Coordinates of C-alpha atoms in Angstrom, one line a residue:
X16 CA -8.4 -20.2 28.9
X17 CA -9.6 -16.7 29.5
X18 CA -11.5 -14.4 27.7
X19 CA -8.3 -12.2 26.7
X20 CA -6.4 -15.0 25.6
X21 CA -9.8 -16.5 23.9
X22 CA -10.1 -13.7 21.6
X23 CA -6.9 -13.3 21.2
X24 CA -6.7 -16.9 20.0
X25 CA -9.8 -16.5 17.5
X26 CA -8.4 -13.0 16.1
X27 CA -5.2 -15.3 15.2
X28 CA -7.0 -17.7 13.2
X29 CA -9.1 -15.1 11.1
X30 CA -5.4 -13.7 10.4
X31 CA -4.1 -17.4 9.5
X32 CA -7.5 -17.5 7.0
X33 CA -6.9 -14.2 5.6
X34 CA -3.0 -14.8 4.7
X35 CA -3.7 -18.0 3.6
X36 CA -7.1 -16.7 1.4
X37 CA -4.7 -14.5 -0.1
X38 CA -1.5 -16.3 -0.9
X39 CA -2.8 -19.5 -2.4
X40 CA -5.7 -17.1 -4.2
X41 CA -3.5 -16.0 -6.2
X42 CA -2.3 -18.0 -9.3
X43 CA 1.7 -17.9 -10.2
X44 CA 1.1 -18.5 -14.2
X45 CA 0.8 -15.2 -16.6
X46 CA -2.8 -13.6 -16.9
X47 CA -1.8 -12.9 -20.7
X48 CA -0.8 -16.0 -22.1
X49 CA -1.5 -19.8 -20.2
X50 CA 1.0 -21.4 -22.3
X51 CA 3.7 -19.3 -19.8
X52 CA 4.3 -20.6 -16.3
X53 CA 6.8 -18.9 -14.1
X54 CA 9.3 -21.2 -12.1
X55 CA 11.7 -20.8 -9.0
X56 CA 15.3 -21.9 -10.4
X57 CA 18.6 -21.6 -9.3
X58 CA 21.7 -20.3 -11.6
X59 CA 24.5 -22.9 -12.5
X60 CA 26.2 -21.1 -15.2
X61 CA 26.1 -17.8 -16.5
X62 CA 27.0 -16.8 -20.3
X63 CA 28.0 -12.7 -20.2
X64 CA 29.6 -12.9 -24.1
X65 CA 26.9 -11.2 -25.5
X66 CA 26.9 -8.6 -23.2
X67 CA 28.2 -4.9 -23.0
X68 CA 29.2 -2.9 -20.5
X69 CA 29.8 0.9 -20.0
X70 CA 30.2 2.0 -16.3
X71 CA 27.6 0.1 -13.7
X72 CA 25.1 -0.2 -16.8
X73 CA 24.8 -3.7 -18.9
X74 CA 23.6 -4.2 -22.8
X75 CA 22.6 -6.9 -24.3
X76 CA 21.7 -10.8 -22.9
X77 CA 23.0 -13.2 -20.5
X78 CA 22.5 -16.7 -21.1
X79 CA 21.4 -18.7 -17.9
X80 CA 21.7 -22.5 -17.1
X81 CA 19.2 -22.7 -14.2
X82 CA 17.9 -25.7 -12.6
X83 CA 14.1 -25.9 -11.5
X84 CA 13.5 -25.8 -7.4
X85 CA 9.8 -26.1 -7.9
X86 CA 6.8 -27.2 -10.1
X87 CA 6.3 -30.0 -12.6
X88 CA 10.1 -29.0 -14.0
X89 CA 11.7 -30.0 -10.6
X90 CA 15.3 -31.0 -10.9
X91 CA 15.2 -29.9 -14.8
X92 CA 18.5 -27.7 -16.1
X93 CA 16.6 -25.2 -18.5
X94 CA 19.0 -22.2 -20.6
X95 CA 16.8 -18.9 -19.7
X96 CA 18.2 -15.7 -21.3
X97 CA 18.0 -12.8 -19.2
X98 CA 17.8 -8.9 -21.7
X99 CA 19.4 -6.1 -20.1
X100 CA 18.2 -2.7 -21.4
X101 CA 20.7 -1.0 -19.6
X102 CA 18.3 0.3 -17.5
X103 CA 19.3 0.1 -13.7
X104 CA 16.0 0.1 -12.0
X105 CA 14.5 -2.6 -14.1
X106 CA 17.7 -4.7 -15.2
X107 CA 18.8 -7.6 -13.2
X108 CA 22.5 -9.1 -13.5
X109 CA 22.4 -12.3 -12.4
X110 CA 25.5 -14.7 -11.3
X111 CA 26.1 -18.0 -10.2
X112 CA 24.5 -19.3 -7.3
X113 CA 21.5 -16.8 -7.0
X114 CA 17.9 -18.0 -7.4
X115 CA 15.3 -16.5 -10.1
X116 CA 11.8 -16.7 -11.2
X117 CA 11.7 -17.3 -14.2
X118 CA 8.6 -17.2 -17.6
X119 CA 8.8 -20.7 -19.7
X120 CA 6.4 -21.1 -22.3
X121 CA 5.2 -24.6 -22.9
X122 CA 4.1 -25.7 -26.1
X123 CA 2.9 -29.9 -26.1
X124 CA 4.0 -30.1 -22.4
X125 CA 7.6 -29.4 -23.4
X126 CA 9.2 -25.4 -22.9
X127 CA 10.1 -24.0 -26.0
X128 CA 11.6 -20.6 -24.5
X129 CA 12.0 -19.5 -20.8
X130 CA 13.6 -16.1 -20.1
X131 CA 14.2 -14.6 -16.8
X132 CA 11.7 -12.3 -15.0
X133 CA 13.0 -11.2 -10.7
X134 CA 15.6 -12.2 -8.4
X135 CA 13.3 -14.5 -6.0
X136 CA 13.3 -12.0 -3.0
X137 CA 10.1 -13.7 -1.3
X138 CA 12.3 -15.7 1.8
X139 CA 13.7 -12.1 2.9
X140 CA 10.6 -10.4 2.3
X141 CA 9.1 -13.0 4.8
X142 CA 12.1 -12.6 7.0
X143 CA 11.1 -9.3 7.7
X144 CA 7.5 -9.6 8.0
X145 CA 8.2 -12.3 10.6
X146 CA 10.1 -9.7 12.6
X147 CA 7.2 -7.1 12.1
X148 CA 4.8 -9.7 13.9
X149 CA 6.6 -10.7 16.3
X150 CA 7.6 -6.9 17.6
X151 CA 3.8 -6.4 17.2
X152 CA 3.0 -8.8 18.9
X153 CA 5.1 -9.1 21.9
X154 CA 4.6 -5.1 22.5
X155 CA 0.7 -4.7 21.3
X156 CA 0.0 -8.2 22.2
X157 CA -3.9 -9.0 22.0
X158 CA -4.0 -5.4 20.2
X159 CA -1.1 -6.2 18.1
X160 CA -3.0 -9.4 17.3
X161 CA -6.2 -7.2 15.7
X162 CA -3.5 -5.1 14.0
X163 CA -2.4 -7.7 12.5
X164 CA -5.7 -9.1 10.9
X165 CA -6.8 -5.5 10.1
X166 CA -3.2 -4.9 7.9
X167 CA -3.9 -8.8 6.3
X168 CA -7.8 -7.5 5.7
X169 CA -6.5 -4.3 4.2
X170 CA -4.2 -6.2 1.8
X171 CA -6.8 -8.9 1.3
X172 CA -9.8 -5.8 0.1
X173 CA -6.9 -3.5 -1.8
X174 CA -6.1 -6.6 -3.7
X175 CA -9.1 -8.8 -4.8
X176 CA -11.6 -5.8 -4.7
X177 CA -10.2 -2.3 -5.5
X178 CA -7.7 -3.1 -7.8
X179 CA -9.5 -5.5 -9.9
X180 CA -12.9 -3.4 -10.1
X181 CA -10.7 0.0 -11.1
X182 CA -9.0 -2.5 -13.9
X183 CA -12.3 -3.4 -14.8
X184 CA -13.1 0.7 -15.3
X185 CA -15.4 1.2 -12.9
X186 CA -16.1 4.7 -11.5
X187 CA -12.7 5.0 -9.5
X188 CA -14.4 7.7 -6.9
X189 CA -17.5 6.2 -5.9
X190 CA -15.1 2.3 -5.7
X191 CA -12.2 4.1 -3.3
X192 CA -15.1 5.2 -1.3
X193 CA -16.5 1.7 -0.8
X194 CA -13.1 0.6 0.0
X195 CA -12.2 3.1 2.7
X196 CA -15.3 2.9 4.0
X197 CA -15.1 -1.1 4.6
X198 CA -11.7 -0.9 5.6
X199 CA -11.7 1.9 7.8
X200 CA -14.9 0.2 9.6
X201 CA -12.3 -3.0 9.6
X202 CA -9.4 -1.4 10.9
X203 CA -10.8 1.1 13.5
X204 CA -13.9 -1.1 15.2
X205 CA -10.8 -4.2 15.1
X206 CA -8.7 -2.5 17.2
X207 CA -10.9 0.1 19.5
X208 CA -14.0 -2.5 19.5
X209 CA -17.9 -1.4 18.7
X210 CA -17.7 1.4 21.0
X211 CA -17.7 5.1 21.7
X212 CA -14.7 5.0 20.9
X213 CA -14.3 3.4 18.0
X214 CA -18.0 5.1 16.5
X215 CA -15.9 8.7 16.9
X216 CA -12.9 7.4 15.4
X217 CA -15.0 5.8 12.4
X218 CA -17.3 8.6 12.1
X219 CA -13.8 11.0 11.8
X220 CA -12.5 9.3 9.4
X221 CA -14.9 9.2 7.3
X222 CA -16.4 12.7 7.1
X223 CA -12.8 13.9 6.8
X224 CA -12.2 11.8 4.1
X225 CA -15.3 12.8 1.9
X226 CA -14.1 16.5 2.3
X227 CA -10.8 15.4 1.0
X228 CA -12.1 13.8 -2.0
X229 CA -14.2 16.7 -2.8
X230 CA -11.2 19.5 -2.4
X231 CA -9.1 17.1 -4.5
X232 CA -11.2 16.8 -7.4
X233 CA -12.0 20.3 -7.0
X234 CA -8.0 21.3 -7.1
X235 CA -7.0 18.8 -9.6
X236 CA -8.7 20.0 -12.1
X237 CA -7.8 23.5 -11.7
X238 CA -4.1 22.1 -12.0
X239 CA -4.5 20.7 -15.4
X240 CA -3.2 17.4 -14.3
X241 CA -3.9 14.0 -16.2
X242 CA -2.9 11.6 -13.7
X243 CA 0.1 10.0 -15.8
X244 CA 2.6 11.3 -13.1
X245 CA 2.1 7.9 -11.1
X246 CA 4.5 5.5 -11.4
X247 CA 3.6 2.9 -14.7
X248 CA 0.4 4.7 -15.4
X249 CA 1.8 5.0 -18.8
X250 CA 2.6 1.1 -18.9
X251 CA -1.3 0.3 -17.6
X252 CA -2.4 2.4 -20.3
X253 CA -0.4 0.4 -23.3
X254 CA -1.0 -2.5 -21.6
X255 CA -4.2 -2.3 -23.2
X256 CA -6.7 -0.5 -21.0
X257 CA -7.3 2.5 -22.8
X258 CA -10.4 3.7 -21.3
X259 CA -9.3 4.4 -17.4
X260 CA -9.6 7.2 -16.4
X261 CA -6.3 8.1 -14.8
X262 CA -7.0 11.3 -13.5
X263 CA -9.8 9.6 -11.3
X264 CA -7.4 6.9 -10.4
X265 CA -4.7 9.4 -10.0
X266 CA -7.1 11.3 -6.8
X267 CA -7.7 8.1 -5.8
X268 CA -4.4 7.6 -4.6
X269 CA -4.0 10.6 -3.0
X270 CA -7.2 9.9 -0.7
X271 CA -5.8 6.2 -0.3
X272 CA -2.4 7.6 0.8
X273 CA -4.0 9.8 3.7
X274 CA -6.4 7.7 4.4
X275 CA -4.1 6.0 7.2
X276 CA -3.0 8.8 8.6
X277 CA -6.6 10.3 9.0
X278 CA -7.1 7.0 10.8
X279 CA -4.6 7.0 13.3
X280 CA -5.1 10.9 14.0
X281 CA -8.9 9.9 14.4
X282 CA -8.3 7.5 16.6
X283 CA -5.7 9.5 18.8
X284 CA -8.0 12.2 19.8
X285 CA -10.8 9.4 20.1
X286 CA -8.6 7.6 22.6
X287 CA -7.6 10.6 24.4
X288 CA -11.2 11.5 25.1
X289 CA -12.2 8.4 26.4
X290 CA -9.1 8.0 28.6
X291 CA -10.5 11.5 29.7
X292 CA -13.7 10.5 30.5
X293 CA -12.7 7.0 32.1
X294 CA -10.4 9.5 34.9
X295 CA -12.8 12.2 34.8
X296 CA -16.7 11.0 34.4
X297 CA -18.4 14.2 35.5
X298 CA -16.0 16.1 32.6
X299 CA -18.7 18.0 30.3
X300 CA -19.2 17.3 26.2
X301 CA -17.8 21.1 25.8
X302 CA -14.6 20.7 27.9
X303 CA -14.1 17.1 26.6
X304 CA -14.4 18.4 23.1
X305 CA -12.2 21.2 23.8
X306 CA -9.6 18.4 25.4
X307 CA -10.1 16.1 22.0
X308 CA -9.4 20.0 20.0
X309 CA -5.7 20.0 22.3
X310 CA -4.7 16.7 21.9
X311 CA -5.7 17.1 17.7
X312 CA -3.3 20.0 17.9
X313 CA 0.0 18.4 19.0
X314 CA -0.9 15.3 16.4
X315 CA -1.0 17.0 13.6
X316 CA 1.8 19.3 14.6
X317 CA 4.1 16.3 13.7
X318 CA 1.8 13.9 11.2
X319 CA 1.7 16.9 8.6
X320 CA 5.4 16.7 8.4
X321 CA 5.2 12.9 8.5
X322 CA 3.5 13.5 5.1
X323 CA 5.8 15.7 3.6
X324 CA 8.8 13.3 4.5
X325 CA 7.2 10.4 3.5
X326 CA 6.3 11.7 0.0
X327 CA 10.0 13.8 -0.4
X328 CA 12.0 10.0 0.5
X329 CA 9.8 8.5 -2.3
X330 CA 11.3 11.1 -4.5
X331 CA 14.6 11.7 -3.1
X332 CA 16.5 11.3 -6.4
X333 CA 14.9 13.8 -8.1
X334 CA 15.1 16.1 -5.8
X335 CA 18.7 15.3 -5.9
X336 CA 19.1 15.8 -9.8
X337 CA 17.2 19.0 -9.4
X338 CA 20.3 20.2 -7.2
X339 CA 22.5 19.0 -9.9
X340 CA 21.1 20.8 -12.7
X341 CA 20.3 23.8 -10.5
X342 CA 17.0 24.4 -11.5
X343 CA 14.7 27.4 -10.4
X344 CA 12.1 27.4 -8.0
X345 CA 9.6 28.2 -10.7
X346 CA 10.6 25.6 -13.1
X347 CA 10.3 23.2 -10.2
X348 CA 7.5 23.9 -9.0
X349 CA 5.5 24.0 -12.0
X350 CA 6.2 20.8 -13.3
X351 CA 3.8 18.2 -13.9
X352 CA 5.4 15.6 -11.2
X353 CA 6.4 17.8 -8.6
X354 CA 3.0 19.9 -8.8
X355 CA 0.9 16.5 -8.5
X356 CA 3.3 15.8 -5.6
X357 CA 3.0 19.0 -3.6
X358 CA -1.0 18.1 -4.3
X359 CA -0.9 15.3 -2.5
X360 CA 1.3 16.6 0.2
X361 CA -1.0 19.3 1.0
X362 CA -4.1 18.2 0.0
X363 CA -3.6 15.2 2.4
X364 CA -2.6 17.2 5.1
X365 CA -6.0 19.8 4.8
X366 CA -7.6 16.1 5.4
X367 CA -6.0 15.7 8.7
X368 CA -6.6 19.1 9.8
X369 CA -10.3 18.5 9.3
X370 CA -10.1 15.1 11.2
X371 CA -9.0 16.2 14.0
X372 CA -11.5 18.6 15.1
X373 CA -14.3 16.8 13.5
X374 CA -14.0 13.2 15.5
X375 CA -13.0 15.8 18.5
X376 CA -16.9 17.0 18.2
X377 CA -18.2 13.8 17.5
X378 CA -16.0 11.9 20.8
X379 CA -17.1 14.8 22.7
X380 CA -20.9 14.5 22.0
X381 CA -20.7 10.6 22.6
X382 CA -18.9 10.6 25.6
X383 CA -19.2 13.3 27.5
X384 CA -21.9 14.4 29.9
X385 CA -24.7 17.0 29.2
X386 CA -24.4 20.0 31.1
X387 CA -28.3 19.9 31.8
X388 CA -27.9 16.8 33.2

């Protein structure tokens, strides 16, 4: 075996430890109450008598006959009711045949109520992650390999570290920080190795997003903005965690959110430099610098408007209704939702801007050859 396909092997197995670290980590039953287990059943009957119907929206509760696919309650017919609120985003109208999870509370080792929670969407949700690999893979191949365990390290550090310790209300800031620092370190020295290379691309990142946070805290307070425009901040808030602070957690995802995109522009122009100095060794830190400034251009010529689309889709229906209602340009830009939005849009893009140029300096002082020399 050769030292390519070595490694390539050994980054494999960290990303088989990883996924498996954080799938089986995780435990099924509720966090509120241990008496409630959730189950994978399949429908067999469906009761619709007590519900109503206007248009494409549903009232009222259906009344399931499921029959257990996994756990302890294997093989077991259980009646589940399933509420509909007549709310299309969170209502799910089940029929026969379809598979559910579903909550059962247990009382004396027997269920004395089980109600239906999601349509059990896992085996296409791994469909299409399969697919991702494998395209990754086969194109990227040893690289795509490192990918890979940086994107299951990323999910593995957002999910058992920042997200518990901001439930746990501590200082949002100073815990992002911590996390983008570890993962950009992760992500960038994975794939470009403990080089020149990857120092500059690191080193990027990181001083561009410390500027960010600071011009985001700085601009969200001058915006008056709570941070209750997120989606279920409200919900966290009455779920009993009074004391976040959700304007904190609020900036926090915006500097998450261009944190990626600072990386890959960081390591762009980090790339092109080295490439530059790997055809060209004599080539100066000033002229490589001014080569990393070129290539920083073009990039975020288009990943500024990558931004812009990528936050507009997540909002495309109320954009939508805003053409309906024919609202005016000042009424729409001053609201709450669409001014924290336009935030994030531009205060992520001023964080790509200062990338560029930054990890341009810093590539160009690594790599490139004193003119004294």
């Amino acid at each position: 075996m050769n030292k390519k396909l070595r490694v390539s092997f050994i980054y494999g197995i960290f990303c088989v430890i990883i996924f498996m670290l954080f799938v089986y980590s995780n435990d099924t039953s509720s966090k509120y109450n241990k008496d409630v287990k959730e189950i994978k059943a399949k429908v067999t009957k469906v009761d619709d008598s007590n519900v109503v119907k206007a248009g494409v929206s549903a009232i009222g509760f259906q009344e399931l006959e499921v029959v257990a696919i996994n756990s302890e309650y294997k093989g077991k017919s259980i009646t589940v009711q399933n509420q509909l609120l007549g709310k299309l985003d969170y209502d799910n109208y089940y029929k026969v045949g379809d598979k559910i999870i579903a909550a059962v509370k247990v009382e004396d080792n027997k269920i004395i109520d089980a109600k239906a929670v999601e349509l059990y969407r896992q085996n296409y949700l791994l469909i299409i992650f399969l697919v991702f690999v494998i395209l990754l893979i086969i194109y990227a191949r040893s690289i795509g390999i490192k990918a890979l365990l940086s994107f299951l390290c990323t999910l593995f550090v957002l999910w058992k570290f920042l997200i518990p310790n901001l439930l746990q209300g501590r200082n949002p800031l100073l815990i992002a920080f911590v996390t983008l620092f570890v993962l950009s370190g992760i992500i960038l020295f994975t794939v470009a190795g403990l080089n020149k290379k990857g120092i500059s691309a690191f080193l990027g990142t990181i001083s561009g997003l410390l500027i960010t946070l600071v011009l985001t805290i700085i601009v969200g307070d001058k915006l008056g903005l709570m941070g209750m425009t997120s989606p279920y901040a409200e919900t966290i808030v009455f779920s009993g965690y009074f004391d976040l602070n959700m304007l904190y957690i609020f900036y926090v995802s915006i500097i998450i959110g261009s944190s990626g995109a600072a990386m890959d522009i960081a390591m762009d122009v980090s790339s092109a430099c080295q490439e530059i100095k790997t055809k060209k060794e004599e080539i100066t830190q000033k002229e490589l610098i001014k080569s990393g400034f070129n290539v920083g251009r073009d990039v975020i010529g288009t990943m500024t408007t990558t931004l812009l689309l990528a936050y507009s889709g997540g909002y495309l229906t109320l954009l939508m209704l805003f053409q309906i209602r024919d609202s005016s340009f000042t009424r729409i830009i001053n609201m709450k939702i669409i001014a924290a939005e336009i935030m994030r849009t531009l205060i992520g893009s001023i964080g790509l801007i200062i990338v560029a140029p930054i990890t341009a300096i810093i590539a160009g002082v690594l790599m490139g050859k004193k003119i004294y020399q």
